Short mmCIF file of C-alpha atoms and ligand atoms in Angstrom, two decimals:
data_model
loop_
_atom_site.label_atom_id
_atom_site.label_comp_id
_atom_site.label_asym_id
_atom_site.label_seq_id
_atom_site.Cartn_x
_atom_site.Cartn_y
_atom_site.Cartn_z
CA MET A 1 1.52 18.33 -26.14
CA GLY A 2 1.03 15.31 -28.38
CA ASN A 3 -2.24 13.72 -29.32
CA PHE A 4 -2.57 11.64 -26.17
CA LYS A 5 -5.54 10.29 -24.29
CA LYS A 6 -6.64 13.01 -21.86
CA TYR A 7 -8.03 12.26 -18.38
CA ASN A 8 -10.13 14.64 -16.32
CA MET A 9 -10.91 14.32 -12.61
CA TYR A 10 -13.98 12.63 -11.18
CA ILE A 11 -15.94 14.70 -8.68
CA ASN A 12 -19.52 14.19 -7.52
CA GLY A 13 -20.26 11.69 -10.29
CA GLN A 14 -19.01 14.03 -13.06
CA TRP A 15 -15.85 14.20 -15.14
CA VAL A 16 -14.51 17.68 -14.51
CA GLU A 17 -11.70 19.71 -16.00
CA PRO A 18 -9.09 21.01 -13.55
CA SER A 19 -9.75 24.58 -12.42
CA SER A 20 -6.18 25.41 -13.50
CA GLY A 21 -7.00 24.23 -17.03
CA GLU A 22 -3.62 22.46 -16.97
CA TYR A 23 -2.62 18.87 -17.73
CA PHE A 24 0.65 16.99 -17.35
CA GLU A 25 2.11 14.00 -19.17
CA SER A 26 2.23 10.49 -17.77
CA VAL A 27 5.19 8.46 -19.04
CA ASN A 28 5.37 4.78 -20.02
CA PRO A 29 8.45 3.51 -18.09
CA ALA A 30 9.12 0.80 -20.67
CA THR A 31 9.75 3.39 -23.40
CA GLY A 32 10.45 6.55 -21.43
CA LYS A 33 7.81 8.28 -23.59
CA PRO A 34 4.59 10.05 -22.53
CA TRP A 35 1.33 8.27 -23.40
CA CYS A 36 -1.50 10.20 -21.72
CA LEU A 37 -2.41 13.52 -20.12
CA ILE A 38 -3.56 13.86 -16.52
CA ALA A 39 -5.46 16.82 -15.05
CA ARG A 40 -3.41 19.00 -12.75
CA GLY A 41 -5.62 19.61 -9.72
CA ASN A 42 -5.19 22.32 -7.11
CA GLU A 43 -6.79 23.43 -3.84
CA VAL A 44 -9.94 24.71 -5.61
CA ASP A 45 -10.56 21.19 -6.96
CA VAL A 46 -9.74 19.70 -3.56
CA ASP A 47 -12.36 21.89 -1.91
CA ARG A 48 -14.94 20.94 -4.52
CA ALA A 49 -14.29 17.21 -4.12
CA VAL A 50 -14.29 17.25 -0.33
CA LEU A 51 -17.51 19.29 -0.20
CA ALA A 52 -19.18 16.81 -2.57
CA ALA A 53 -18.00 13.86 -0.46
CA HIS A 54 -19.14 15.61 2.73
CA HIS A 55 -22.56 16.40 1.28
CA THR A 56 -22.99 12.81 0.13
CA PHE A 57 -21.96 11.52 3.55
CA THR A 58 -24.43 13.69 5.43
CA ASN A 59 -27.37 13.95 3.10
CA SER A 60 -27.91 11.40 0.31
CA ASP A 61 -29.10 7.94 -0.68
CA TRP A 62 -25.71 6.71 0.50
CA ALA A 63 -26.23 8.14 4.01
CA ASP A 64 -29.64 6.40 4.23
CA MET A 65 -28.53 3.11 2.71
CA SER A 66 -28.47 -0.02 4.87
CA TYR A 67 -25.16 -1.77 5.45
CA THR A 68 -26.53 -4.78 3.59
CA GLU A 69 -27.27 -2.66 0.53
CA ARG A 70 -23.77 -1.18 0.66
CA GLY A 71 -22.43 -4.73 0.78
CA HIS A 72 -24.43 -5.58 -2.36
CA LEU A 73 -22.91 -2.60 -4.20
CA LEU A 74 -19.38 -3.64 -3.22
CA ARG A 75 -20.04 -7.21 -4.36
CA LYS A 76 -21.27 -5.90 -7.70
CA LEU A 77 -18.10 -3.79 -7.98
CA GLY A 78 -16.03 -6.93 -7.35
CA ASP A 79 -17.93 -8.75 -10.11
CA LEU A 80 -17.34 -5.90 -12.56
CA LEU A 81 -13.66 -5.79 -11.63
CA ALA A 82 -13.38 -9.51 -12.36
CA VAL A 83 -14.78 -8.90 -15.85
CA HIS A 84 -12.43 -5.96 -16.53
CA ALA A 85 -9.32 -7.26 -14.72
CA ASP A 86 -7.24 -7.95 -17.83
CA GLU A 87 -8.04 -4.57 -19.37
CA LEU A 88 -7.11 -2.73 -16.14
CA ALA A 89 -3.91 -4.78 -15.89
CA GLN A 90 -2.88 -3.35 -19.29
CA TYR A 91 -3.28 0.20 -17.96
CA GLU A 92 -1.27 -0.59 -14.84
CA THR A 93 1.59 -2.02 -16.91
CA LEU A 94 1.47 0.85 -19.39
CA ASP A 95 1.66 3.44 -16.62
CA ASN A 96 3.96 1.86 -14.00
CA GLY A 97 5.93 -0.78 -15.91
CA LYS A 98 5.09 -3.79 -13.74
CA LEU A 99 4.96 -7.12 -15.53
CA ILE A 100 1.72 -7.75 -17.39
CA ARG A 101 1.66 -11.33 -16.11
CA GLU A 102 1.98 -10.15 -12.51
CA MET A 103 -0.64 -7.44 -12.98
CA ARG A 104 -3.08 -9.85 -14.65
CA GLY A 105 -2.69 -12.21 -11.70
CA GLN A 106 -3.04 -9.36 -9.21
CA LEU A 107 -6.05 -7.76 -10.88
CA ASN A 108 -7.83 -11.09 -11.22
CA TYR A 109 -7.36 -11.64 -7.47
CA LEU A 110 -8.36 -8.12 -6.36
CA PRO A 111 -12.15 -8.71 -6.61
CA GLU A 112 -11.65 -10.83 -3.48
CA PHE A 113 -10.97 -7.61 -1.53
CA PHE A 114 -14.39 -6.26 -2.49
CA TYR A 115 -16.09 -9.58 -1.72
CA TYR A 116 -14.41 -9.78 1.68
CA TYR A 117 -15.46 -6.29 2.76
CA ALA A 118 -18.89 -6.70 1.13
CA GLY A 119 -19.37 -9.66 3.48
CA LEU A 120 -18.22 -7.63 6.47
CA ALA A 121 -20.39 -4.58 5.69
CA ASP A 122 -23.40 -5.76 7.72
CA LYS A 123 -21.34 -7.34 10.48
CA ILE A 124 -19.96 -4.11 11.90
CA HIS A 125 -21.86 -4.16 15.14
CA GLY A 126 -21.40 -2.79 18.59
CA GLU A 127 -21.90 -4.47 21.95
CA THR A 128 -24.29 -4.49 24.85
CA LEU A 129 -22.18 -3.59 27.85
CA PRO A 130 -22.56 -5.39 31.19
CA ILE A 131 -22.67 -2.01 32.90
CA ASP A 132 -21.93 -1.74 36.60
CA LYS A 133 -24.82 0.60 37.34
CA LYS A 134 -28.36 -0.32 38.30
CA ASP A 135 -31.13 0.81 35.96
CA MET A 136 -28.83 1.61 33.08
CA PHE A 137 -28.88 -0.07 29.71
CA VAL A 138 -25.73 0.73 27.74
CA PHE A 139 -24.73 -0.26 24.26
CA SER A 140 -22.12 0.78 21.72
CA SER A 141 -22.42 1.07 17.96
CA ARG A 142 -19.83 1.58 15.25
CA GLU A 143 -20.51 4.49 12.93
CA PRO A 144 -18.76 5.68 9.78
CA ILE A 145 -16.38 8.60 10.31
CA GLY A 146 -17.07 10.84 7.30
CA VAL A 147 -14.89 11.91 4.39
CA VAL A 148 -11.81 9.71 3.90
CA ALA A 149 -8.75 11.11 2.09
CA ALA A 150 -6.82 8.27 0.46
CA ILE A 151 -3.33 8.93 -0.93
CA THR A 152 -1.49 6.23 -2.85
CA PRO A 153 1.98 5.69 -4.40
CA TRP A 154 2.93 4.45 -7.85
CA ASN A 155 4.08 0.91 -7.26
CA SER A 156 0.72 -0.91 -7.07
CA PRO A 157 -1.85 1.76 -7.85
CA LEU A 158 -5.10 -0.22 -7.81
CA TYR A 159 -4.22 -2.76 -5.12
CA LEU A 160 -3.14 -0.05 -2.68
CA THR A 161 -6.28 1.96 -3.49
CA PHE A 162 -8.63 -1.00 -2.97
CA LEU A 163 -7.08 -1.72 0.44
CA LYS A 164 -8.55 1.64 1.46
CA LEU A 165 -11.60 1.95 -0.77
CA ALA A 166 -13.25 -1.39 0.09
CA PRO A 167 -13.27 -1.09 3.93
CA ALA A 168 -13.95 2.67 3.82
CA LEU A 169 -17.11 2.16 1.72
CA ALA A 170 -18.19 -1.00 3.55
CA ALA A 171 -18.19 1.05 6.75
CA GLY A 172 -20.38 3.74 5.10
CA ASN A 173 -17.86 6.57 4.54
CA THR A 174 -17.30 8.61 1.39
CA ILE A 175 -13.85 8.97 -0.14
CA VAL A 176 -11.61 11.34 -2.07
CA ILE A 177 -8.64 9.54 -3.63
CA LYS A 178 -5.40 11.09 -4.85
CA PRO A 179 -3.30 8.59 -6.80
CA SER A 180 0.39 9.16 -7.48
CA GLU A 181 1.12 11.75 -10.16
CA TYR A 182 3.00 9.00 -12.04
CA THR A 183 0.24 6.39 -12.12
CA SER A 184 -3.24 7.91 -12.15
CA ALA A 185 -4.65 6.31 -15.32
CA SER A 186 -5.71 2.86 -14.08
CA LEU A 187 -7.81 4.36 -11.27
CA LEU A 188 -9.43 6.80 -13.70
CA GLU A 189 -10.28 3.83 -15.94
CA PHE A 190 -11.67 1.94 -12.92
CA VAL A 191 -14.15 4.77 -12.20
CA LYS A 192 -16.51 3.56 -14.91
CA LEU A 193 -17.03 0.39 -12.83
CA ILE A 194 -18.00 2.51 -9.80
CA GLU A 195 -20.64 4.18 -11.96
CA GLU A 196 -21.82 0.91 -13.48
CA ALA A 197 -22.13 -0.71 -10.05
CA GLY A 198 -24.54 2.08 -9.08
CA PHE A 199 -22.72 3.98 -6.31
CA PRO A 200 -24.42 7.36 -5.81
CA PRO A 201 -22.53 10.47 -7.02
CA GLY A 202 -20.08 11.87 -4.46
CA VAL A 203 -19.32 8.54 -2.76
CA VAL A 204 -16.05 8.10 -4.69
CA ASN A 205 -14.14 11.14 -5.98
CA ILE A 206 -10.76 11.17 -7.74
CA LEU A 207 -8.38 14.12 -7.71
CA THR A 208 -5.19 14.03 -9.74
CA GLY A 209 -2.06 16.10 -9.49
CA PHE A 210 0.89 16.58 -7.19
CA GLY A 211 1.60 16.06 -3.52
CA ASP A 212 2.09 19.72 -2.65
CA SER A 213 -0.86 21.12 -4.64
CA VAL A 214 -3.42 18.31 -4.11
CA GLY A 215 -2.18 15.91 -1.40
CA SER A 216 -1.37 18.66 1.03
CA PRO A 217 -4.63 20.67 0.84
CA LEU A 218 -6.56 17.41 0.85
CA THR A 219 -4.98 16.09 4.04
CA SER A 220 -5.35 19.54 5.68
CA HIS A 221 -8.99 20.05 4.71
CA PRO A 222 -11.22 20.67 7.74
CA LEU A 223 -13.98 18.38 6.45
CA VAL A 224 -11.66 15.36 6.05
CA LYS A 225 -12.05 13.05 9.04
CA ARG A 226 -9.83 10.11 8.16
CA ILE A 227 -6.56 9.91 6.20
CA ALA A 228 -5.25 6.67 4.72
CA PHE A 229 -1.77 7.19 3.31
CA THR A 230 0.61 4.82 1.53
CA GLY A 231 3.95 6.20 0.43
CA GLY A 232 7.32 7.26 1.69
CA SER A 233 8.23 8.32 5.22
CA GLU A 234 9.08 11.91 4.23
CA SER A 235 5.67 12.59 2.62
CA ALA A 236 4.08 10.85 5.62
CA LYS A 237 5.60 13.45 7.94
CA HIS A 238 3.85 16.20 5.94
CA VAL A 239 0.60 14.27 6.10
CA VAL A 240 0.78 13.87 9.87
CA ARG A 241 1.51 17.59 10.27
CA ASN A 242 -1.39 18.42 7.94
CA SER A 243 -3.71 16.31 10.03
CA ALA A 244 -3.25 18.81 12.87
CA ASN A 245 -5.71 20.97 10.90
CA ASN A 246 -8.53 18.46 11.07
CA PHE A 247 -7.48 16.00 13.80
CA SER A 248 -8.16 13.17 11.38
CA LYS A 249 -7.52 9.62 12.37
CA VAL A 250 -4.46 8.67 10.24
CA SER A 251 -3.07 5.35 9.01
CA LEU A 252 0.37 5.22 7.41
CA GLU A 253 1.63 2.34 5.28
CA LEU A 254 5.21 3.28 4.53
CA GLY A 255 8.37 1.56 3.43
CA GLY A 256 10.68 -1.08 4.83
CA LYS A 257 14.14 -2.61 4.96
CA SER A 258 12.91 -6.11 5.47
CA PRO A 259 15.14 -9.03 6.45
CA ASN A 260 14.91 -12.39 4.69
CA ILE A 261 16.65 -14.89 6.99
CA VAL A 262 17.89 -18.33 5.91
CA PHE A 263 18.82 -20.84 8.61
CA GLU A 264 21.11 -23.82 8.11
CA ASP A 265 18.27 -26.38 7.98
CA ALA A 266 16.18 -24.54 5.35
CA ASN A 267 15.18 -25.96 1.99
CA LEU A 268 17.84 -23.99 0.10
CA GLU A 269 16.19 -24.12 -3.32
CA ASN A 270 12.97 -22.65 -1.90
CA ALA A 271 14.83 -20.12 0.22
CA ALA A 272 16.80 -18.90 -2.81
CA MET A 273 13.56 -18.48 -4.79
CA GLY A 274 12.05 -16.63 -1.80
CA ILE A 275 14.97 -14.22 -1.68
CA ILE A 276 14.74 -13.59 -5.42
CA ALA A 277 10.94 -13.10 -5.21
CA GLY A 278 11.40 -10.78 -2.24
CA ILE A 279 13.79 -8.36 -3.92
CA TYR A 280 13.41 -8.72 -7.68
CA GLY A 281 9.62 -9.13 -7.83
CA ALA A 282 8.20 -5.78 -9.06
CA SER A 283 11.84 -4.76 -9.68
CA GLY A 284 12.21 -4.30 -5.93
CA GLN A 285 9.60 -1.52 -5.85
CA SER A 286 7.62 -3.07 -3.09
CA CYS A 287 7.14 -1.85 0.46
CA VAL A 288 7.77 -5.40 1.68
CA ALA A 289 10.87 -5.96 -0.48
CA GLY A 290 13.22 -8.37 1.29
CA SER A 291 16.20 -6.11 0.69
CA ARG A 292 18.49 -7.64 3.35
CA ALA A 293 19.26 -11.38 3.04
CA PHE A 294 20.83 -12.91 6.16
CA LEU A 295 22.35 -16.30 5.33
CA HIS A 296 23.70 -18.76 7.90
CA GLU A 297 27.47 -19.08 7.40
CA SER A 298 27.33 -22.89 7.05
CA ILE A 299 25.11 -22.74 3.93
CA TYR A 300 26.31 -19.36 2.67
CA ASP A 301 28.34 -20.52 -0.35
CA LYS A 302 25.82 -23.14 -1.37
CA ILE A 303 22.78 -20.85 -1.41
CA MET A 304 24.71 -17.93 -2.94
CA LYS A 305 25.57 -20.18 -5.86
CA ILE A 306 21.86 -20.91 -6.44
CA ILE A 307 20.90 -17.25 -6.05
CA VAL A 308 23.61 -15.85 -8.33
CA ASP A 309 22.97 -18.51 -10.97
CA ARG A 310 19.24 -17.71 -11.09
CA VAL A 311 19.74 -13.93 -10.89
CA SER A 312 22.16 -14.02 -13.82
CA ARG A 313 19.35 -15.59 -15.88
CA ILE A 314 16.61 -13.07 -14.92
CA LYS A 315 15.09 -11.81 -18.14
CA VAL A 316 14.90 -8.00 -17.94
CA GLY A 317 12.82 -6.31 -20.61
CA ASP A 318 9.43 -5.24 -21.94
CA PRO A 319 6.85 -5.69 -19.16
CA MET A 320 4.13 -6.39 -21.74
CA SER A 321 5.96 -9.52 -22.87
CA GLN A 322 4.82 -12.77 -21.21
CA ASP A 323 8.30 -14.15 -20.65
CA THR A 324 9.86 -11.03 -19.09
CA GLU A 325 10.78 -11.52 -15.43
CA MET A 326 11.82 -8.00 -14.45
CA GLY A 327 10.45 -4.82 -15.99
CA PRO A 328 11.68 -1.24 -15.68
CA LEU A 329 11.63 1.00 -12.63
CA ALA A 330 8.45 3.08 -12.61
CA THR A 331 10.05 6.49 -13.05
CA LEU A 332 13.29 8.05 -14.20
CA SER A 333 13.81 9.63 -10.78
CA GLN A 334 13.46 6.19 -9.16
CA LEU A 335 16.07 4.79 -11.58
CA GLU A 336 18.40 7.64 -10.64
CA ASN A 337 17.71 7.00 -6.97
CA VAL A 338 18.75 3.36 -7.38
CA GLU A 339 21.94 4.46 -9.17
CA LYS A 340 22.70 6.85 -6.31
CA TYR A 341 22.35 4.04 -3.75
CA VAL A 342 24.50 1.63 -5.75
CA SER A 343 27.37 4.10 -5.95
CA LEU A 344 26.91 4.82 -2.24
CA GLY A 345 27.02 1.07 -1.51
CA LYS A 346 30.32 0.80 -3.40
CA GLN A 347 31.80 3.78 -1.52
CA GLU A 348 30.69 2.23 1.77
CA GLY A 349 32.69 -0.91 1.04
CA GLY A 350 29.96 -3.33 -0.07
CA ARG A 351 31.20 -5.88 -2.63
CA LEU A 352 29.16 -5.59 -5.83
CA ILE A 353 28.92 -9.14 -7.16
CA HIS A 354 26.13 -8.77 -9.70
CA GLY A 355 24.46 -6.01 -11.75
CA GLY A 356 25.02 -2.45 -10.63
CA LYS A 357 24.14 -0.71 -13.91
CA ARG A 358 21.51 -0.14 -16.58
CA PRO A 359 21.40 -3.07 -19.06
CA GLU A 360 23.31 -2.06 -22.20
CA TYR A 361 20.84 -3.77 -24.53
CA LEU A 362 17.85 -1.69 -23.27
CA THR A 363 18.49 1.88 -24.34
CA ASP A 364 14.96 3.27 -23.91
CA GLY A 365 12.98 3.01 -20.69
CA PHE A 366 14.01 2.97 -17.03
CA TYR A 367 15.66 -0.47 -16.73
CA TYR A 368 18.22 -1.59 -14.15
CA GLU A 369 20.01 -4.88 -13.68
CA PRO A 370 19.23 -7.10 -10.69
CA THR A 371 21.99 -6.16 -8.28
CA ILE A 372 23.69 -7.93 -5.36
CA PHE A 373 25.97 -6.46 -2.70
CA GLU A 374 27.86 -8.88 -0.49
CA HIS A 375 28.78 -8.13 3.11
CA PRO A 376 27.86 -4.47 3.35
CA ASP A 377 28.22 -3.10 6.84
CA ASN A 378 24.85 -3.51 8.55
CA GLU A 379 25.19 0.10 9.74
CA SER A 380 25.89 1.48 6.23
CA ARG A 381 23.24 3.54 4.42
CA ILE A 382 22.69 0.83 1.78
CA SER A 383 21.80 -1.55 4.63
CA ARG A 384 19.64 0.90 6.56
CA GLU A 385 17.77 2.98 3.98
CA GLU A 386 15.05 1.86 1.61
CA VAL A 387 16.37 1.72 -1.97
CA PHE A 388 13.00 0.70 -3.50
CA GLY A 389 14.72 -1.03 -6.40
CA PRO A 390 16.32 -4.38 -7.37
CA VAL A 391 19.26 -4.15 -4.97
CA LEU A 392 19.94 -6.95 -2.49
CA SER A 393 22.36 -6.75 0.47
CA VAL A 394 23.65 -10.17 1.58
CA ILE A 395 25.04 -10.62 5.09
CA PRO A 396 26.25 -13.86 6.74
CA PHE A 397 25.43 -14.75 10.38
CA LYS A 398 26.46 -17.38 12.92
CA THR A 399 23.75 -17.65 15.60
CA GLU A 400 20.02 -17.16 16.08
CA GLU A 401 20.65 -14.46 18.65
CA GLU A 402 22.96 -12.59 16.30
CA VAL A 403 20.59 -12.67 13.35
CA ILE A 404 17.65 -11.38 15.40
CA LYS A 405 19.79 -8.46 16.49
CA LEU A 406 20.91 -7.78 12.89
CA ALA A 407 17.37 -8.09 11.53
CA ASN A 408 16.00 -5.69 14.15
CA SER A 409 18.75 -3.19 13.64
CA THR A 410 16.64 -0.95 11.39
CA ASP A 411 14.29 1.99 11.93
CA TYR A 412 11.67 0.18 9.83
CA GLY A 413 9.40 -2.65 10.99
CA LEU A 414 7.24 -3.85 8.12
CA ALA A 415 8.00 -7.43 7.00
CA ALA A 416 10.36 -10.36 7.55
CA GLY A 417 10.98 -13.74 5.91
CA ILE A 418 12.26 -16.80 7.77
CA TRP A 419 13.46 -19.91 5.93
CA VAL A 420 13.82 -22.81 8.36
CA SER A 421 12.70 -26.41 9.01
CA ASP A 422 12.86 -26.41 12.81
CA ILE A 423 9.31 -25.42 13.77
CA ALA A 424 10.26 -24.28 17.26
CA LYS A 425 12.96 -22.00 15.87
CA ALA A 426 10.50 -20.64 13.28
CA HIS A 427 8.08 -19.55 16.04
CA ARG A 428 10.83 -18.21 18.29
CA VAL A 429 12.27 -16.01 15.59
CA ALA A 430 8.85 -14.90 14.29
CA LYS A 431 8.02 -13.70 17.80
CA ARG A 432 11.23 -11.74 18.29
CA VAL A 433 11.68 -10.16 14.87
CA ARG A 434 10.23 -6.63 14.80
CA ALA A 435 7.85 -6.67 11.82
CA GLY A 436 4.12 -6.31 11.21
CA ILE A 437 4.16 -9.26 8.76
CA VAL A 438 6.28 -12.41 9.09
CA TRP A 439 6.40 -15.01 6.33
CA ILE A 440 7.79 -18.45 7.21
CA ASN A 441 9.00 -20.48 4.21
CA THR A 442 7.17 -18.11 1.87
CA TYR A 443 7.43 -14.43 0.87
CA ARG A 444 5.14 -11.74 -0.63
CA SER A 445 1.91 -13.64 0.07
CA VAL A 446 -1.16 -11.41 0.44
CA SER A 447 -4.86 -11.86 1.17
CA PRO A 448 -7.77 -9.56 2.09
CA ILE A 449 -8.15 -11.64 5.25
CA ALA A 450 -4.62 -10.90 6.54
CA PRO A 451 -3.75 -7.44 7.95
CA ILE A 452 -0.65 -5.62 6.70
CA GLY A 453 1.20 -2.71 8.27
CA GLY A 454 4.22 -1.94 10.37
CA SER A 455 5.84 0.12 13.07
CA GLY A 456 8.60 2.72 13.35
CA LEU A 457 9.46 4.30 9.98
CA SER A 458 7.07 1.78 8.37
CA GLY A 459 4.11 3.68 9.81
CA TYR A 460 1.10 2.74 11.91
CA GLY A 461 -2.40 1.34 11.51
CA ARG A 462 -3.32 -1.79 9.58
CA GLU A 463 -4.87 -2.43 6.17
CA GLY A 464 -6.63 -5.68 5.31
CA GLY A 465 -8.49 -8.04 7.60
CA ILE A 466 -11.34 -7.29 9.98
CA GLU A 467 -9.15 -4.81 11.83
CA ALA A 468 -9.07 -2.48 8.84
CA ILE A 469 -12.81 -1.96 8.73
CA TYR A 470 -12.77 -0.81 12.36
CA GLU A 471 -10.20 1.80 11.39
CA TYR A 472 -12.93 3.38 9.24
CA THR A 473 -15.48 3.53 12.07
CA GLN A 474 -15.87 5.40 15.33
CA THR A 475 -17.59 4.08 18.42
CA LYS A 476 -20.71 5.65 19.87
CA THR A 477 -21.81 4.70 23.40
CA VAL A 478 -25.50 5.06 24.23
CA TRP A 479 -26.73 5.19 27.85
CA VAL A 480 -30.41 4.55 28.59
CA ASN A 481 -31.81 5.17 32.05
CA THR A 482 -34.48 2.52 32.59
CA SER A 483 -35.45 3.70 36.06
CA SER A 484 -38.86 5.28 36.65
CA GLU A 485 -37.61 7.09 39.75
CA LYS A 486 -37.18 10.83 39.95
CA ILE A 487 -33.59 12.13 39.62
CA GLN A 488 -32.86 13.45 43.13
CA ASP A 489 -29.50 15.14 43.00
CA PRO A 490 -28.40 16.78 39.72
CA PHE A 491 -24.96 17.66 41.15
CA ILE A 492 -23.44 14.22 41.37
CA MET A 493 -22.07 11.93 38.68
CA ARG A 494 -24.36 8.96 38.21
P1 NDP B 1 5.70 9.34 -1.98
O1 NDP B 1 5.67 9.46 -0.51
O2 NDP B 1 6.58 10.20 -2.77
O3 NDP B 1 4.24 9.57 -2.57
C1 NDP B 1 3.11 8.88 -2.12
C2 NDP B 1 1.88 9.73 -2.35
O4 NDP B 1 1.92 10.85 -1.49
C3 NDP B 1 1.81 10.27 -3.78
O5 NDP B 1 0.45 10.27 -4.18
C4 NDP B 1 2.32 11.68 -3.59
O6 NDP B 1 1.90 12.57 -4.57
C5 NDP B 1 1.74 12.03 -2.24
N1 NDP B 1 2.37 13.13 -1.56
C6 NDP B 1 3.62 13.60 -1.70
N2 NDP B 1 3.81 14.67 -0.88
C7 NDP B 1 2.66 14.86 -0.20
C8 NDP B 1 2.21 15.82 0.78
N3 NDP B 1 3.00 16.79 1.20
N4 NDP B 1 0.96 15.70 1.26
C9 NDP B 1 0.16 14.72 0.83
N5 NDP B 1 0.50 13.82 -0.13
C10 NDP B 1 1.74 13.88 -0.62
O7 NDP B 1 5.97 7.81 -2.26
P2 NDP B 1 6.17 7.12 -3.66
O8 NDP B 1 5.01 7.39 -4.56
O9 NDP B 1 7.53 7.48 -4.11
O10 NDP B 1 6.07 5.56 -3.27
C11 NDP B 1 7.12 4.89 -2.75
C12 NDP B 1 7.00 4.75 -1.25
O11 NDP B 1 5.79 4.13 -0.88
C13 NDP B 1 8.09 3.83 -0.72
O12 NDP B 1 8.70 4.39 0.43
C14 NDP B 1 7.35 2.57 -0.35
O13 NDP B 1 7.95 1.79 0.59
C15 NDP B 1 6.01 3.08 0.07
N6 NDP B 1 5.01 2.02 -0.06
C16 NDP B 1 4.47 1.43 1.07
C17 NDP B 1 3.56 0.40 0.97
C18 NDP B 1 2.94 -0.23 2.20
O14 NDP B 1 1.89 -0.84 2.08
N7 NDP B 1 3.53 -0.13 3.37
C19 NDP B 1 3.16 -0.11 -0.32
C20 NDP B 1 3.77 0.55 -1.41
C21 NDP B 1 4.66 1.59 -1.27
P3 NDP B 1 2.68 12.72 -5.98
O15 NDP B 1 3.53 11.53 -6.18
O16 NDP B 1 1.59 12.78 -6.93
O17 NDP B 1 3.45 14.00 -5.90
#
């Protein structure tokens, strides 16, 4: 192996070598060449990390810390992230090929997630219950659950980790994180900020390696009490099965086949930009990618002209360059997956009107042209399955009723975009479209305050917002008998 930077795993506040002694290469998608070495963990390392997290949860400064103090630590982590945002953005781009200008923007915004959950940390309270029994005082409290296993994919490594890390820690849990095998480096670089902020050892642990040898034993481990998974539906099925070993509470943030609907009264310039942002942002490797555009037949030709004109000018190239608009796919296998879907789309009768191949002028790296299919059958695989790449299916519609039916004709249920001026129609359609997130006259907007998540093949549970912190707590109900009378009959329910 070349002379690359070598990353170990982070367990119980220490950098540790993998028990296998093995490392694997992580590849820069812009060049197709390896640039660093990542430790190859296995079940021995998993056990070590979970035991450390369990010990810290049950018996440490962290376990005794007040919620307010935990909030202070998270705020400090947010401050440190703000200082190091640009540097971490470089690692994200190097490892997953997303545009440096997008990653700089994203990383500079991500401290807000720590600030938001830092503020919530000491507001996780229970209730006094107006109990229907005389001489009983009953209250509930919300307690942390224990060791959280967080598993993340490669498309937005730090953002998708922070969505789990910030509420999990604010609620007082400890965590073991397994990033994607393809994009572990930025999280391993981030660890130094955890140390600098002053989190006790064992609160945050990072295991690297593969789904079968790390993800699987981690999600099956008997001491794991909560699993937060973001990734594909097939891996999610394994995770849910694994959770039968520990009966963990599970949240699943999976993929989508999201509709982006344009009505006849929409601002067409904005709608066209929204469609482009929805499918070509992050080269289409986004769970919320608006991969199906439904365009009203009366404005179809007009908006298609705007879309095709802009798409033909998208600058594909080096993600480190400030003026690049679309970088490479994150991995070679993802590039091949996109190619497979494009040839399937052609076989299924979709009309390829733009792209559909690797750009000839970019010989190294995992690049693909922004691609448009017109009028594929809504029942075809290209219209039903997640491509996770820059491939748009465009379908015309006539009526509101028809487009709702088309939009909902998917096994996913993550996101939807609606472009419309009629406010009543906007609300009607938002209510009827099956999606956990609906954007009206915007697309791909995110905030720590707004929950995200879906239904069906898109998973269950929510990340972000107040709701997410509750997903990292469990309720305890405490009954206090305030009567001074003797208990007369021990054989009846009171
Ligand atoms: P994968 O499902 O392949 O992998 C996700 C994570 O799961 C990786 O860390 C992977 O490990 C791990 N994993 C794989 N198999 C198992 C297993 N048996 N047990 C436990 N963990 C396992 O997804 P991708 O990385 O390919 O990411 C793309 C998918 O993620 C898309 O479907 C996309 O829609 C979805 N996604 C959803 C988001 C949302 O918020 N809803 C956001 C972003 C992406 P490794 O890769 O190291 O082998």
